Amino acid sequence: MAELLRFVVPAGGGKTLLVWGLSPGPSADALQRALFSVFSQFGLLYSVRVSAHASGAAPGFHAVVSFYSARDARRAREACHRRTLFQKSPVKVCTGTRHWGFERRDLVLSSSKCRDLANYYLGFNGWSQRVLTLQNLSGFDEQENSAAELPCSGQRVRYLCVVEVVLPGYACQSRGVGIAEEHVSHRAELLGKVKETQKLAVQKALSNAFQKLQLVVLESGKVVVECRSSGDSEMEEGVEGLLQVRDVSGEDEGLSDCSVGAE
């Protein structure tokens, strides 16, 4: 049976495992690393969170392990339940059963997590990105040396970015928009704030572009990509309403690393 994966924060009990019976000896960090090593063998992990038992309970830890794929989570549970794994006593592994009492909106996946998901299922050479537009919306030119052009204290640096994600093996392209702003307290910090804002705008645009892609993972492991690009024309109209589009393709090389850093 095929499984649909979207570039959103994994939600739903089928993708979450609860691990009980972790020994109190190791630290939480050591347990987190050990659990990640074990469960990552079954598929790509979104997160591993380790917590101590509540006050009054027996000493020890429990953990929440989140997968992107419910299929991978099921395989991990079947293989690890009532096994000792990396400790002397066996652990209990069960599927999360949280039910929300309200309609829960999907949470956008960060650009670094989008990269992880794309690299895992499409390969490092299976996709690429390029910056189409990086526009200053702050109302001043950061390249000018004139003090009159610089923002005063309390103003903000604001940038808009348009990124295109290309999947050559699937003849698919997806564009995303990101707007970021940073508060400027002192003129001396302007250059640093400009770089931070540009980086954040690129990250948001990359994440937005991935939101329009869906991965269909077949039982055989083959991956099919669905591209929901119907909203690109509306997106471009909205962008044109904010700026006069300019081609910054010559700046791609310098901006390609903008979304690599931590978010």
PDB file of C-alpha atoms in Angstrom:
ATOM      1  CA  MET A   1       0.000   0.000   0.000  1.00  0.00           C
ATOM      2  CA  ALA A   2       1.306   3.452  -0.924  1.00  0.00           C
ATOM      3  CA  GLU A   3       1.942   6.057   1.764  1.00  0.00           C
ATOM      4  CA  LEU A   4       1.585   9.794   1.267  1.00  0.00           C
ATOM      5  CA  LEU A   5       4.218  11.998   2.915  1.00  0.00           C
ATOM      6  CA  ARG A   6       3.914  15.770   3.065  1.00  0.00           C
ATOM      7  CA  PHE A   7       6.445  18.397   4.063  1.00  0.00           C
ATOM      8  CA  VAL A   8       4.725  19.164   7.363  1.00  0.00           C
ATOM      9  CA  VAL A   9       5.478  18.313  10.981  1.00  0.00           C
ATOM     10  CA  PRO A  10       4.494  14.640  11.467  1.00  0.00           C
ATOM     11  CA  ALA A  11       1.243  14.302  13.391  1.00  0.00           C
ATOM     12  CA  GLY A  12      -1.037  11.454  14.322  1.00  0.00           C
ATOM     13  CA  GLY A  13      -0.554   8.438  16.523  1.00  0.00           C
ATOM     14  CA  GLY A  14       0.557   6.188  13.689  1.00  0.00           C
ATOM     15  CA  LYS A  15       3.829   8.072  13.285  1.00  0.00           C
ATOM     16  CA  THR A  16       4.632   8.410  16.981  1.00  0.00           C
ATOM     17  CA  LEU A  17       6.034   5.727  19.280  1.00  0.00           C
ATOM     18  CA  LEU A  18       6.098   5.809  23.085  1.00  0.00           C
ATOM     19  CA  VAL A  19       9.032   4.011  24.689  1.00  0.00           C
ATOM     20  CA  TRP A  20       8.728   2.967  28.349  1.00  0.00           C
ATOM     21  CA  GLY A  21      11.056   1.233  30.773  1.00  0.00           C
ATOM     22  CA  LEU A  22      14.248   3.141  30.048  1.00  0.00           C
ATOM     23  CA  SER A  23      16.830   2.631  32.797  1.00  0.00           C
ATOM     24  CA  PRO A  24      17.551   5.513  35.201  1.00  0.00           C
ATOM     25  CA  GLY A  25      21.338   5.048  34.977  1.00  0.00           C
ATOM     26  CA  PRO A  26      22.271   6.903  31.755  1.00  0.00           C
ATOM     27  CA  SER A  27      21.586  10.596  31.294  1.00  0.00           C
ATOM     28  CA  ALA A  28      18.708  11.824  29.163  1.00  0.00           C
ATOM     29  CA  ASP A  29      21.171  12.960  26.482  1.00  0.00           C
ATOM     30  CA  ALA A  30      22.847   9.547  26.386  1.00  0.00           C
ATOM     31  CA  LEU A  31      19.469   7.837  26.084  1.00  0.00           C
ATOM     32  CA  GLN A  32      18.441  10.213  23.315  1.00  0.00           C
ATOM     33  CA  ARG A  33      21.538   9.337  21.290  1.00  0.00           C
ATOM     34  CA  ALA A  34      21.072   5.601  21.895  1.00  0.00           C
ATOM     35  CA  LEU A  35      17.401   5.702  20.899  1.00  0.00           C
ATOM     36  CA  PHE A  36      18.169   7.715  17.789  1.00  0.00           C
ATOM     37  CA  SER A  37      20.801   5.159  16.769  1.00  0.00           C
ATOM     38  CA  VAL A  38      18.342   2.272  17.191  1.00  0.00           C
ATOM     39  CA  PHE A  39      15.195   3.742  15.658  1.00  0.00           C
ATOM     40  CA  SER A  40      16.857   5.547  12.748  1.00  0.00           C
ATOM     41  CA  GLN A  41      17.629   2.101  11.326  1.00  0.00           C
ATOM     42  CA  PHE A  42      13.940   1.793  10.422  1.00  0.00           C
ATOM     43  CA  GLY A  43      13.453   5.125   8.694  1.00  0.00           C
ATOM     44  CA  LEU A  44      13.917   8.872   8.846  1.00  0.00           C
ATOM     45  CA  LEU A  45      13.188  10.360  12.266  1.00  0.00           C
ATOM     46  CA  TYR A  46      11.666  13.747  12.918  1.00  0.00           C
ATOM     47  CA  SER A  47      12.576  13.823  16.606  1.00  0.00           C
ATOM     48  CA  VAL A  48      13.472  11.805  19.699  1.00  0.00           C
ATOM     49  CA  ARG A  49      12.461  13.344  23.034  1.00  0.00           C
ATOM     50  CA  VAL A  50      13.459  11.800  26.361  1.00  0.00           C
ATOM     51  CA  SER A  51      11.856  12.802  29.673  1.00  0.00           C
ATOM     52  CA  ALA A  52      12.217  11.678  33.267  1.00  0.00           C
ATOM     53  CA  HIS A  53       9.208  10.089  34.932  1.00  0.00           C
ATOM     54  CA  ALA A  54       6.971  12.405  36.907  1.00  0.00           C
ATOM     55  CA  SER A  55       7.746  13.106  40.533  1.00  0.00           C
ATOM     56  CA  GLY A  56       6.521  10.290  42.739  1.00  0.00           C
ATOM     57  CA  ALA A  57       6.869   7.621  40.066  1.00  0.00           C
ATOM     58  CA  ALA A  58       9.628   5.028  39.948  1.00  0.00           C
ATOM     59  CA  PRO A  59      13.002   6.385  38.760  1.00  0.00           C
ATOM     60  CA  GLY A  60      13.568   6.132  35.046  1.00  0.00           C
ATOM     61  CA  PHE A  61      12.846   7.695  31.702  1.00  0.00           C
ATOM     62  CA  HIS A  62      10.366   7.456  28.864  1.00  0.00           C
ATOM     63  CA  ALA A  63      10.665   8.712  25.309  1.00  0.00           C
ATOM     64  CA  VAL A  64       8.621   9.876  22.349  1.00  0.00           C
ATOM     65  CA  VAL A  65       9.995   8.899  18.937  1.00  0.00           C
ATOM     66  CA  SER A  66       8.461  10.562  15.873  1.00  0.00           C
ATOM     67  CA  PHE A  67       8.792   9.202  12.337  1.00  0.00           C
ATOM     68  CA  TYR A  68       7.752  10.819   9.077  1.00  0.00           C
ATOM     69  CA  SER A  69       6.357   7.490   7.895  1.00  0.00           C
ATOM     70  CA  ALA A  70       3.697   5.469   9.726  1.00  0.00           C
ATOM     71  CA  ARG A  71       4.988   2.382   7.915  1.00  0.00           C
ATOM     72  CA  ASP A  72       8.475   2.895   9.339  1.00  0.00           C
ATOM     73  CA  ALA A  73       7.042   3.489  12.809  1.00  0.00           C
ATOM     74  CA  ARG A  74       5.101   0.237  12.647  1.00  0.00           C
ATOM     75  CA  ARG A  75       8.191  -1.718  11.597  1.00  0.00           C
ATOM     76  CA  ALA A  76      10.190  -0.166  14.429  1.00  0.00           C
ATOM     77  CA  ARG A  77       7.556  -1.043  17.017  1.00  0.00           C
ATOM     78  CA  GLU A  78       7.335  -4.655  15.877  1.00  0.00           C
ATOM     79  CA  ALA A  79      11.112  -5.040  16.013  1.00  0.00           C
ATOM     80  CA  CYS A  80      11.781  -3.232  19.306  1.00  0.00           C
ATOM     81  CA  HIS A  81       8.832  -3.997  21.585  1.00  0.00           C
ATOM     82  CA  ARG A  82       9.908  -6.050  24.619  1.00  0.00           C
ATOM     83  CA  ARG A  83      13.534  -6.078  23.477  1.00  0.00           C
ATOM     84  CA  THR A  84      16.501  -5.002  25.591  1.00  0.00           C
ATOM     85  CA  LEU A  85      17.947  -2.840  22.812  1.00  0.00           C
ATOM     86  CA  PHE A  86      20.910  -1.129  24.530  1.00  0.00           C
ATOM     87  CA  GLN A  87      20.111  -1.917  28.186  1.00  0.00           C
ATOM     88  CA  LYS A  88      19.723  -5.011  30.361  1.00  0.00           C
ATOM     89  CA  SER A  89      15.952  -4.844  30.821  1.00  0.00           C
ATOM     90  CA  PRO A  90      13.452  -4.894  27.932  1.00  0.00           C
ATOM     91  CA  VAL A  91      11.571  -1.775  26.931  1.00  0.00           C
ATOM     92  CA  LYS A  92       7.938  -1.395  25.967  1.00  0.00           C
ATOM     93  CA  VAL A  93       7.156   0.302  22.682  1.00  0.00           C
ATOM     94  CA  CYS A  94       3.608   1.289  21.797  1.00  0.00           C
ATOM     95  CA  THR A  95       1.992   3.455  19.167  1.00  0.00           C
ATOM     96  CA  GLY A  96       0.880   6.917  20.231  1.00  0.00           C
ATOM     97  CA  THR A  97      -2.873   7.323  20.449  1.00  0.00           C
ATOM     98  CA  ARG A  98      -3.276  11.057  21.020  1.00  0.00           C
ATOM     99  CA  HIS A  99      -6.585  12.437  19.771  1.00  0.00           C
ATOM    100  CA  TRP A 100      -7.057  16.174  19.419  1.00  0.00           C
ATOM    101  CA  GLY A 101     -10.313  17.638  20.668  1.00  0.00           C
ATOM    102  CA  PHE A 102     -10.210  20.266  17.939  1.00  0.00           C
ATOM    103  CA  GLU A 103      -9.241  20.550  14.301  1.00  0.00           C
ATOM    104  CA  ARG A 104      -5.462  20.672  14.318  1.00  0.00           C
ATOM    105  CA  ARG A 105      -3.774  22.589  11.521  1.00  0.00           C
ATOM    106  CA  ASP A 106      -0.663  21.158   9.915  1.00  0.00           C
ATOM    107  CA  LEU A 107       2.515  22.781  11.187  1.00  0.00           C
ATOM    108  CA  VAL A 108       4.976  23.947   8.551  1.00  0.00           C
ATOM    109  CA  LEU A 109       8.187  21.956   8.414  1.00  0.00           C
ATOM    110  CA  SER A 110      11.371  24.004   8.831  1.00  0.00           C
ATOM    111  CA  SER A 111      13.662  24.353   5.819  1.00  0.00           C
ATOM    112  CA  SER A 112      16.362  22.166   7.398  1.00  0.00           C
ATOM    113  CA  LYS A 113      13.826  19.390   8.040  1.00  0.00           C
ATOM    114  CA  CYS A 114      12.505  19.785   4.480  1.00  0.00           C
ATOM    115  CA  ARG A 115      16.053  19.246   3.249  1.00  0.00           C
ATOM    116  CA  ASP A 116      16.391  16.123   5.388  1.00  0.00           C
ATOM    117  CA  LEU A 117      13.143  14.675   4.039  1.00  0.00           C
ATOM    118  CA  ALA A 118      14.003  15.496   0.414  1.00  0.00           C
ATOM    119  CA  ASN A 119      17.534  14.112   0.719  1.00  0.00           C
ATOM    120  CA  TYR A 120      16.299  10.887   2.313  1.00  0.00           C
ATOM    121  CA  TYR A 121      13.634  10.056  -0.273  1.00  0.00           C
ATOM    122  CA  LEU A 122      14.919  11.839  -3.397  1.00  0.00           C
ATOM    123  CA  GLY A 123      18.678  11.684  -2.863  1.00  0.00           C
ATOM    124  CA  PHE A 124      21.152  14.532  -2.495  1.00  0.00           C
ATOM    125  CA  ASN A 125      21.249  14.992  -6.273  1.00  0.00           C
ATOM    126  CA  GLY A 126      17.522  14.449  -6.755  1.00  0.00           C
ATOM    127  CA  TRP A 127      16.566  18.069  -6.209  1.00  0.00           C
ATOM    128  CA  SER A 128      18.017  21.564  -6.273  1.00  0.00           C
ATOM    129  CA  GLN A 129      17.044  25.085  -5.313  1.00  0.00           C
ATOM    130  CA  ARG A 130      17.694  28.514  -6.729  1.00  0.00           C
ATOM    131  CA  VAL A 131      16.887  31.976  -5.496  1.00  0.00           C
ATOM    132  CA  LEU A 132      14.783  33.860  -8.032  1.00  0.00           C
ATOM    133  CA  THR A 133      14.257  37.051  -6.060  1.00  0.00           C
ATOM    134  CA  LEU A 134      15.689  38.566  -2.900  1.00  0.00           C
ATOM    135  CA  GLN A 135      14.233  42.022  -2.455  1.00  0.00           C
ATOM    136  CA  ASN A 136      14.735  44.657   0.213  1.00  0.00           C
ATOM    137  CA  LEU A 137      11.337  45.862   1.459  1.00  0.00           C
ATOM    138  CA  SER A 138      12.750  48.003   4.265  1.00  0.00           C
ATOM    139  CA  GLY A 139      12.486  51.322   2.464  1.00  0.00           C
ATOM    140  CA  PHE A 140      16.234  51.991   2.489  1.00  0.00           C
ATOM    141  CA  ASP A 141      19.312  50.776   0.637  1.00  0.00           C
ATOM    142  CA  GLU A 142      21.686  48.886   2.918  1.00  0.00           C
ATOM    143  CA  GLN A 143      24.462  49.390   0.374  1.00  0.00           C
ATOM    144  CA  GLU A 144      24.381  53.156   0.748  1.00  0.00           C
ATOM    145  CA  ASN A 145      26.931  54.753   3.051  1.00  0.00           C
ATOM    146  CA  SER A 146      24.815  57.798   3.689  1.00  0.00           C
ATOM    147  CA  ALA A 147      23.640  57.885   7.290  1.00  0.00           C
ATOM    148  CA  ALA A 148      20.366  59.326   6.074  1.00  0.00           C
ATOM    149  CA  GLU A 149      19.624  56.047   4.322  1.00  0.00           C
ATOM    150  CA  LEU A 150      20.109  53.931   7.425  1.00  0.00           C
ATOM    151  CA  PRO A 151      17.189  53.031   9.680  1.00  0.00           C
ATOM    152  CA  CYS A 152      16.924  54.661  13.059  1.00  0.00           C
ATOM    153  CA  SER A 153      16.598  52.767  16.300  1.00  0.00           C
ATOM    154  CA  GLY A 154      13.338  50.915  16.563  1.00  0.00           C
ATOM    155  CA  GLN A 155      12.957  50.312  12.834  1.00  0.00           C
ATOM    156  CA  ARG A 156      13.015  46.953  11.069  1.00  0.00           C
ATOM    157  CA  VAL A 157      14.924  45.300   8.258  1.00  0.00           C
ATOM    158  CA  ARG A 158      12.503  43.468   5.945  1.00  0.00           C
ATOM    159  CA  TYR A 159      13.208  41.168   2.984  1.00  0.00           C
ATOM    160  CA  LEU A 160      11.134  39.117   0.567  1.00  0.00           C
ATOM    161  CA  CYS A 161      12.520  36.030  -1.148  1.00  0.00           C
ATOM    162  CA  VAL A 162      11.247  33.758  -3.923  1.00  0.00           C
ATOM    163  CA  VAL A 163      12.859  30.311  -4.194  1.00  0.00           C
ATOM    164  CA  GLU A 164      12.309  27.630  -6.819  1.00  0.00           C
ATOM    165  CA  VAL A 165      12.784  23.943  -5.986  1.00  0.00           C
ATOM    166  CA  VAL A 166      13.524  21.807  -9.044  1.00  0.00           C
ATOM    167  CA  LEU A 167      13.185  18.012  -9.243  1.00  0.00           C
ATOM    168  CA  PRO A 168      14.771  17.115 -12.603  1.00  0.00           C
ATOM    169  CA  GLY A 169      13.932  13.425 -12.367  1.00  0.00           C
ATOM    170  CA  TYR A 170      10.225  14.228 -12.066  1.00  0.00           C
ATOM    171  CA  ALA A 171      10.005  17.239 -14.400  1.00  0.00           C
ATOM    172  CA  CYS A 172       8.636  19.179 -11.451  1.00  0.00           C
ATOM    173  CA  GLN A 173       9.232  22.711 -10.166  1.00  0.00           C
ATOM    174  CA  SER A 174       7.761  24.443  -7.147  1.00  0.00           C
ATOM    175  CA  ARG A 175       8.095  28.071  -6.096  1.00  0.00           C
ATOM    176  CA  GLY A 176       7.805  29.449  -2.608  1.00  0.00           C
ATOM    177  CA  VAL A 177       7.730  32.887  -0.998  1.00  0.00           C
ATOM    178  CA  GLY A 178       9.198  33.954   2.308  1.00  0.00           C
ATOM    179  CA  ILE A 179       9.129  37.308   4.087  1.00  0.00           C
ATOM    180  CA  ALA A 180      11.323  37.988   7.111  1.00  0.00           C
ATOM    181  CA  GLU A 181      12.067  40.994   9.249  1.00  0.00           C
ATOM    182  CA  GLU A 182      14.397  41.823  12.108  1.00  0.00           C
ATOM    183  CA  HIS A 183      14.321  44.659  14.618  1.00  0.00           C
ATOM    184  CA  VAL A 184      17.242  47.113  14.430  1.00  0.00           C
ATOM    185  CA  SER A 185      18.178  48.594  17.794  1.00  0.00           C
ATOM    186  CA  HIS A 186      21.380  50.349  16.703  1.00  0.00           C
ATOM    187  CA  ARG A 187      22.720  51.405  13.326  1.00  0.00           C
ATOM    188  CA  ALA A 188      25.965  49.581  14.062  1.00  0.00           C
ATOM    189  CA  GLU A 189      24.179  46.236  13.891  1.00  0.00           C
ATOM    190  CA  LEU A 190      22.543  46.924  10.518  1.00  0.00           C
ATOM    191  CA  LEU A 191      24.848  44.729   8.412  1.00  0.00           C
ATOM    192  CA  GLY A 192      24.423  41.735  10.702  1.00  0.00           C
ATOM    193  CA  LYS A 193      20.644  42.171  10.777  1.00  0.00           C
ATOM    194  CA  VAL A 194      20.513  42.392   6.985  1.00  0.00           C
ATOM    195  CA  LYS A 195      22.343  39.069   6.656  1.00  0.00           C
ATOM    196  CA  GLU A 196      20.138  37.420   9.281  1.00  0.00           C
ATOM    197  CA  THR A 197      16.975  38.664   7.599  1.00  0.00           C
ATOM    198  CA  GLN A 198      18.089  37.553   4.142  1.00  0.00           C
ATOM    199  CA  LYS A 199      18.936  34.105   5.484  1.00  0.00           C
ATOM    200  CA  LEU A 200      15.583  33.752   7.250  1.00  0.00           C
ATOM    201  CA  ALA A 201      13.676  34.905   4.151  1.00  0.00           C
ATOM    202  CA  VAL A 202      15.432  32.249   2.042  1.00  0.00           C
ATOM    203  CA  GLN A 203      14.646  29.593   4.656  1.00  0.00           C
ATOM    204  CA  LYS A 204      10.962  30.537   4.745  1.00  0.00           C
ATOM    205  CA  ALA A 205      10.723  30.596   0.946  1.00  0.00           C
ATOM    206  CA  LEU A 206      12.356  27.160   0.659  1.00  0.00           C
ATOM    207  CA  SER A 207       9.984  25.715   3.235  1.00  0.00           C
ATOM    208  CA  ASN A 208       7.016  27.281   1.435  1.00  0.00           C
ATOM    209  CA  ALA A 209       8.113  25.766  -1.886  1.00  0.00           C
ATOM    210  CA  PHE A 210       8.291  22.297  -0.345  1.00  0.00           C
ATOM    211  CA  GLN A 211       4.738  22.647   1.021  1.00  0.00           C
ATOM    212  CA  LYS A 212       3.473  22.229  -2.556  1.00  0.00           C
ATOM    213  CA  LEU A 213       5.194  18.862  -2.985  1.00  0.00           C
ATOM    214  CA  GLN A 214       3.961  15.465  -1.827  1.00  0.00           C
ATOM    215  CA  LEU A 215       5.870  12.188  -1.795  1.00  0.00           C
ATOM    216  CA  VAL A 216       4.059   8.954  -2.561  1.00  0.00           C
ATOM    217  CA  VAL A 217       6.166   6.079  -1.211  1.00  0.00           C
ATOM    218  CA  LEU A 218       5.249   2.667  -2.606  1.00  0.00           C
ATOM    219  CA  GLU A 219       5.741  -0.659  -0.828  1.00  0.00           C
ATOM    220  CA  SER A 220       8.664  -1.369  -3.156  1.00  0.00           C
ATOM    221  CA  GLY A 221      10.396   1.786  -1.938  1.00  0.00           C
ATOM    222  CA  LYS A 222       9.854   3.646  -5.193  1.00  0.00           C
ATOM    223  CA  VAL A 223       8.967   7.304  -4.727  1.00  0.00           C
ATOM    224  CA  VAL A 224       6.511   9.273  -6.844  1.00  0.00           C
ATOM    225  CA  VAL A 225       6.311  13.061  -6.504  1.00  0.00           C
ATOM    226  CA  GLU A 226       3.090  15.021  -6.759  1.00  0.00           C
ATOM    227  CA  CYS A 227       3.455  18.743  -7.373  1.00  0.00           C
ATOM    228  CA  ARG A 228       0.625  21.057  -6.374  1.00  0.00           C
ATOM    229  CA  SER A 229       1.680  24.130  -8.349  1.00  0.00           C
ATOM    230  CA  SER A 230      -1.799  25.429  -9.175  1.00  0.00           C
ATOM    231  CA  GLY A 231      -1.306  28.400  -6.870  1.00  0.00           C
ATOM    232  CA  ASP A 232       1.941  29.627  -8.436  1.00  0.00           C
ATOM    233  CA  SER A 233       0.217  32.164 -10.706  1.00  0.00           C
ATOM    234  CA  GLU A 234      -1.662  33.671  -7.762  1.00  0.00           C
ATOM    235  CA  MET A 235       1.570  33.687  -5.778  1.00  0.00           C
ATOM    236  CA  GLU A 236       3.396  35.574  -8.524  1.00  0.00           C
ATOM    237  CA  GLU A 237       0.610  38.142  -8.722  1.00  0.00           C
ATOM    238  CA  GLY A 238       0.871  38.670  -4.979  1.00  0.00           C
ATOM    239  CA  VAL A 239       4.633  39.056  -5.146  1.00  0.00           C
ATOM    240  CA  GLU A 240       4.409  41.550  -7.992  1.00  0.00           C
ATOM    241  CA  GLY A 241       2.093  43.571  -5.808  1.00  0.00           C
ATOM    242  CA  LEU A 242       4.868  43.920  -3.238  1.00  0.00           C
ATOM    243  CA  LEU A 243       7.858  44.536  -5.465  1.00  0.00           C
ATOM    244  CA  GLN A 244       9.165  44.973  -8.942  1.00  0.00           C
ATOM    245  CA  VAL A 245      10.632  41.532  -9.606  1.00  0.00           C
ATOM    246  CA  ARG A 246      14.326  41.549 -10.335  1.00  0.00           C
ATOM    247  CA  ASP A 247      16.429  38.577 -11.408  1.00  0.00           C
ATOM    248  CA  VAL A 248      19.192  37.813  -8.903  1.00  0.00           C
ATOM    249  CA  SER A 249      20.272  34.545 -10.495  1.00  0.00           C
ATOM    250  CA  GLY A 250      23.830  35.806 -10.454  1.00  0.00           C
ATOM    251  CA  GLU A 251      23.627  35.862  -6.654  1.00  0.00           C
ATOM    252  CA  ASP A 252      22.525  32.239  -6.325  1.00  0.00           C
ATOM    253  CA  GLU A 253      25.990  30.967  -5.570  1.00  0.00           C
ATOM    254  CA  GLY A 254      26.376  33.288  -2.627  1.00  0.00           C
ATOM    255  CA  LEU A 255      22.885  32.613  -1.342  1.00  0.00           C
ATOM    256  CA  SER A 256      22.751  28.838  -1.766  1.00  0.00           C
ATOM    257  CA  ASP A 257      24.041  28.297   1.758  1.00  0.00           C
ATOM    258  CA  CYS A 258      21.569  30.658   3.384  1.00  0.00           C
ATOM    259  CA  SER A 259      19.181  27.908   4.424  1.00  0.00           C
ATOM    260  CA  VAL A 260      21.763  25.463   5.702  1.00  0.00           C
ATOM    261  CA  GLY A 261      22.159  26.957   9.162  1.00  0.00           C
ATOM    262  CA  ALA A 262      20.128  26.141  12.248  1.00  0.00           C
ATOM    263  CA  GLU A 263      16.692  27.644  12.523  1.00  0.00           C
TER     264      GLU A 263
END
